Amino acid sequence: MNLQNKNKGFTIVELLIVIVVIGILAAITIVAYNGIQNRSNTTAAQSNAGTIEKKAQAFNSINAYYPKDETAFNSTDESKLDSGIKIVTGNTTNKNEVRYVPCPAGQDQPTGAKISYYDFSA
């Protein structure tokens, strides 16, 4: 009786193909995750800007002018409309920051305001 000794296992080519396929799938997943995360951060920034807009309009309806700086939003005084969102005067790079600029700038009682946020998906 002649028994042949067969080696069972995968060849190096088969193993390399599996490793390459796993690498491609991992790269696709990472790229997709980053895109979803950027859209999520942009949506959070839009929501924060909308909140500040509503609070500025409410402030205007109470006081007949818009807040002249971010301190009106960060006070515990209820007439100043407290907000948990960080308001900055420079450029924003954080999803929890909203840029608030009174218009026209330099007046004691602004007649409007510009509210902006950082777009992470751009």
Short mmCIF file of C-alpha atoms in Angstrom, two decimals:
data_model
loop_
_atom_site.label_atom_id
_atom_site.label_comp_id
_atom_site.label_asym_id
_atom_site.label_seq_id
_atom_site.Cartn_x
_atom_site.Cartn_y
_atom_site.Cartn_z
CA MET A 1 0.00 0.00 0.00
CA ASN A 2 1.51 3.28 -1.17
CA LEU A 3 0.38 6.31 0.86
CA GLN A 4 1.33 9.74 -0.38
CA ASN A 5 2.04 12.35 2.25
CA LYS A 6 -0.07 15.40 1.32
CA ASN A 7 0.60 18.73 3.03
CA LYS A 8 -2.64 20.38 3.98
CA GLY A 9 -2.76 24.16 4.31
CA PHE A 10 -2.85 27.43 2.41
CA THR A 11 -0.25 28.55 -0.08
CA ILE A 12 1.54 31.88 0.35
CA VAL A 13 -0.38 33.33 -2.60
CA GLU A 14 -3.72 32.50 -1.01
CA LEU A 15 -2.65 34.08 2.28
CA LEU A 16 -1.44 37.24 0.52
CA ILE A 17 -4.75 37.59 -1.34
CA VAL A 18 -6.69 37.33 1.93
CA ILE A 19 -4.45 39.95 3.59
CA VAL A 20 -4.85 42.35 0.65
CA VAL A 21 -8.65 41.98 0.67
CA ILE A 22 -8.79 42.64 4.42
CA GLY A 23 -6.58 45.73 3.95
CA ILE A 24 -8.84 47.10 1.22
CA LEU A 25 -11.96 46.57 3.36
CA ALA A 26 -10.28 48.27 6.33
CA ALA A 27 -9.30 51.30 4.20
CA ILE A 28 -12.85 51.66 2.86
CA THR A 29 -14.26 51.46 6.39
CA ILE A 30 -11.89 54.13 7.75
CA VAL A 31 -12.68 56.56 4.92
CA ALA A 32 -16.43 56.04 5.35
CA TYR A 33 -16.18 56.54 9.13
CA ASN A 34 -14.29 59.83 8.75
CA GLY A 35 -16.94 61.14 6.34
CA ILE A 36 -19.76 60.21 8.71
CA GLN A 37 -17.94 61.80 11.64
CA ASN A 38 -17.39 65.06 9.72
CA ARG A 39 -21.07 65.24 8.73
CA SER A 40 -22.01 64.62 12.35
CA ASN A 41 -19.76 67.44 13.58
CA THR A 42 -21.21 69.81 10.95
CA THR A 43 -24.76 68.92 11.98
CA ALA A 44 -23.90 69.59 15.63
CA ALA A 45 -22.41 72.98 14.67
CA GLN A 46 -25.54 73.86 12.63
CA SER A 47 -27.73 72.96 15.58
CA ASN A 48 -25.65 75.10 17.95
CA ALA A 49 -25.81 78.05 15.52
CA GLY A 50 -29.59 77.67 15.29
CA THR A 51 -29.84 77.68 19.08
CA ILE A 52 -27.79 80.88 19.33
CA GLU A 53 -29.91 82.45 16.58
CA LYS A 54 -33.11 81.71 18.51
CA LYS A 55 -31.61 83.00 21.74
CA ALA A 56 -30.42 86.20 20.02
CA GLN A 57 -33.89 86.76 18.56
CA ALA A 58 -35.47 86.17 21.98
CA PHE A 59 -32.96 88.62 23.50
CA ASN A 60 -33.95 91.13 20.81
CA SER A 61 -37.65 90.71 21.55
CA ILE A 62 -37.03 91.37 25.27
CA ASN A 63 -34.48 94.20 24.99
CA ALA A 64 -35.27 95.69 21.53
CA TYR A 65 -31.65 95.14 20.39
CA TYR A 66 -29.35 92.20 19.76
CA PRO A 67 -26.63 91.21 22.24
CA LYS A 68 -23.45 93.21 21.67
CA ASP A 69 -21.10 90.36 22.67
CA GLU A 70 -20.99 86.75 23.78
CA THR A 71 -21.32 87.62 27.47
CA ALA A 72 -25.08 87.98 27.00
CA PHE A 73 -25.24 84.24 26.29
CA ASN A 74 -22.94 83.10 29.09
CA SER A 75 -24.69 84.72 32.03
CA THR A 76 -26.86 83.07 34.65
CA ASP A 77 -29.23 86.05 34.45
CA GLU A 78 -32.33 84.65 32.74
CA SER A 79 -32.96 87.85 30.80
CA LYS A 80 -29.56 87.31 29.13
CA LEU A 81 -30.49 83.80 27.87
CA ASP A 82 -27.88 81.43 29.23
CA SER A 83 -26.51 78.86 26.76
CA GLY A 84 -24.11 75.92 27.17
CA ILE A 85 -22.56 76.59 23.76
CA LYS A 86 -19.17 78.29 23.58
CA ILE A 87 -19.40 81.54 21.60
CA VAL A 88 -16.19 82.93 20.12
CA THR A 89 -15.28 86.10 18.29
CA GLY A 90 -12.49 84.54 16.18
CA ASN A 91 -12.56 81.64 13.74
CA THR A 92 -14.25 78.46 14.91
CA THR A 93 -12.69 74.99 14.58
CA ASN A 94 -14.73 73.14 17.18
CA LYS A 95 -18.23 71.70 16.79
CA ASN A 96 -19.26 73.29 20.11
CA GLU A 97 -18.18 76.79 19.06
CA VAL A 98 -20.34 79.32 17.28
CA ARG A 99 -19.06 82.65 15.99
CA TYR A 100 -21.29 85.58 16.94
CA VAL A 101 -20.60 89.01 15.43
CA PRO A 102 -22.98 91.90 16.14
CA CYS A 103 -23.85 94.11 13.15
CA PRO A 104 -23.04 96.93 12.77
CA ALA A 105 -19.97 96.36 14.90
CA GLY A 106 -18.96 98.94 17.45
CA GLN A 107 -22.40 100.21 18.43
CA ASP A 108 -23.82 99.88 21.94
CA GLN A 109 -27.11 98.49 20.65
CA PRO A 110 -26.58 96.34 17.53
CA THR A 111 -29.41 96.11 15.02
CA GLY A 112 -28.50 92.56 13.94
CA ALA A 113 -25.89 89.84 14.20
CA LYS A 114 -23.99 87.36 12.07
CA ILE A 115 -23.81 83.81 13.38
CA SER A 116 -21.45 81.30 11.76
CA TYR A 117 -19.99 77.86 12.41
CA TYR A 118 -17.22 75.64 11.04
CA ASP A 119 -18.24 73.25 8.25
CA PHE A 120 -16.34 70.01 8.90
CA SER A 121 -17.49 68.29 5.72
CA ALA A 122 -15.99 70.89 3.36
#
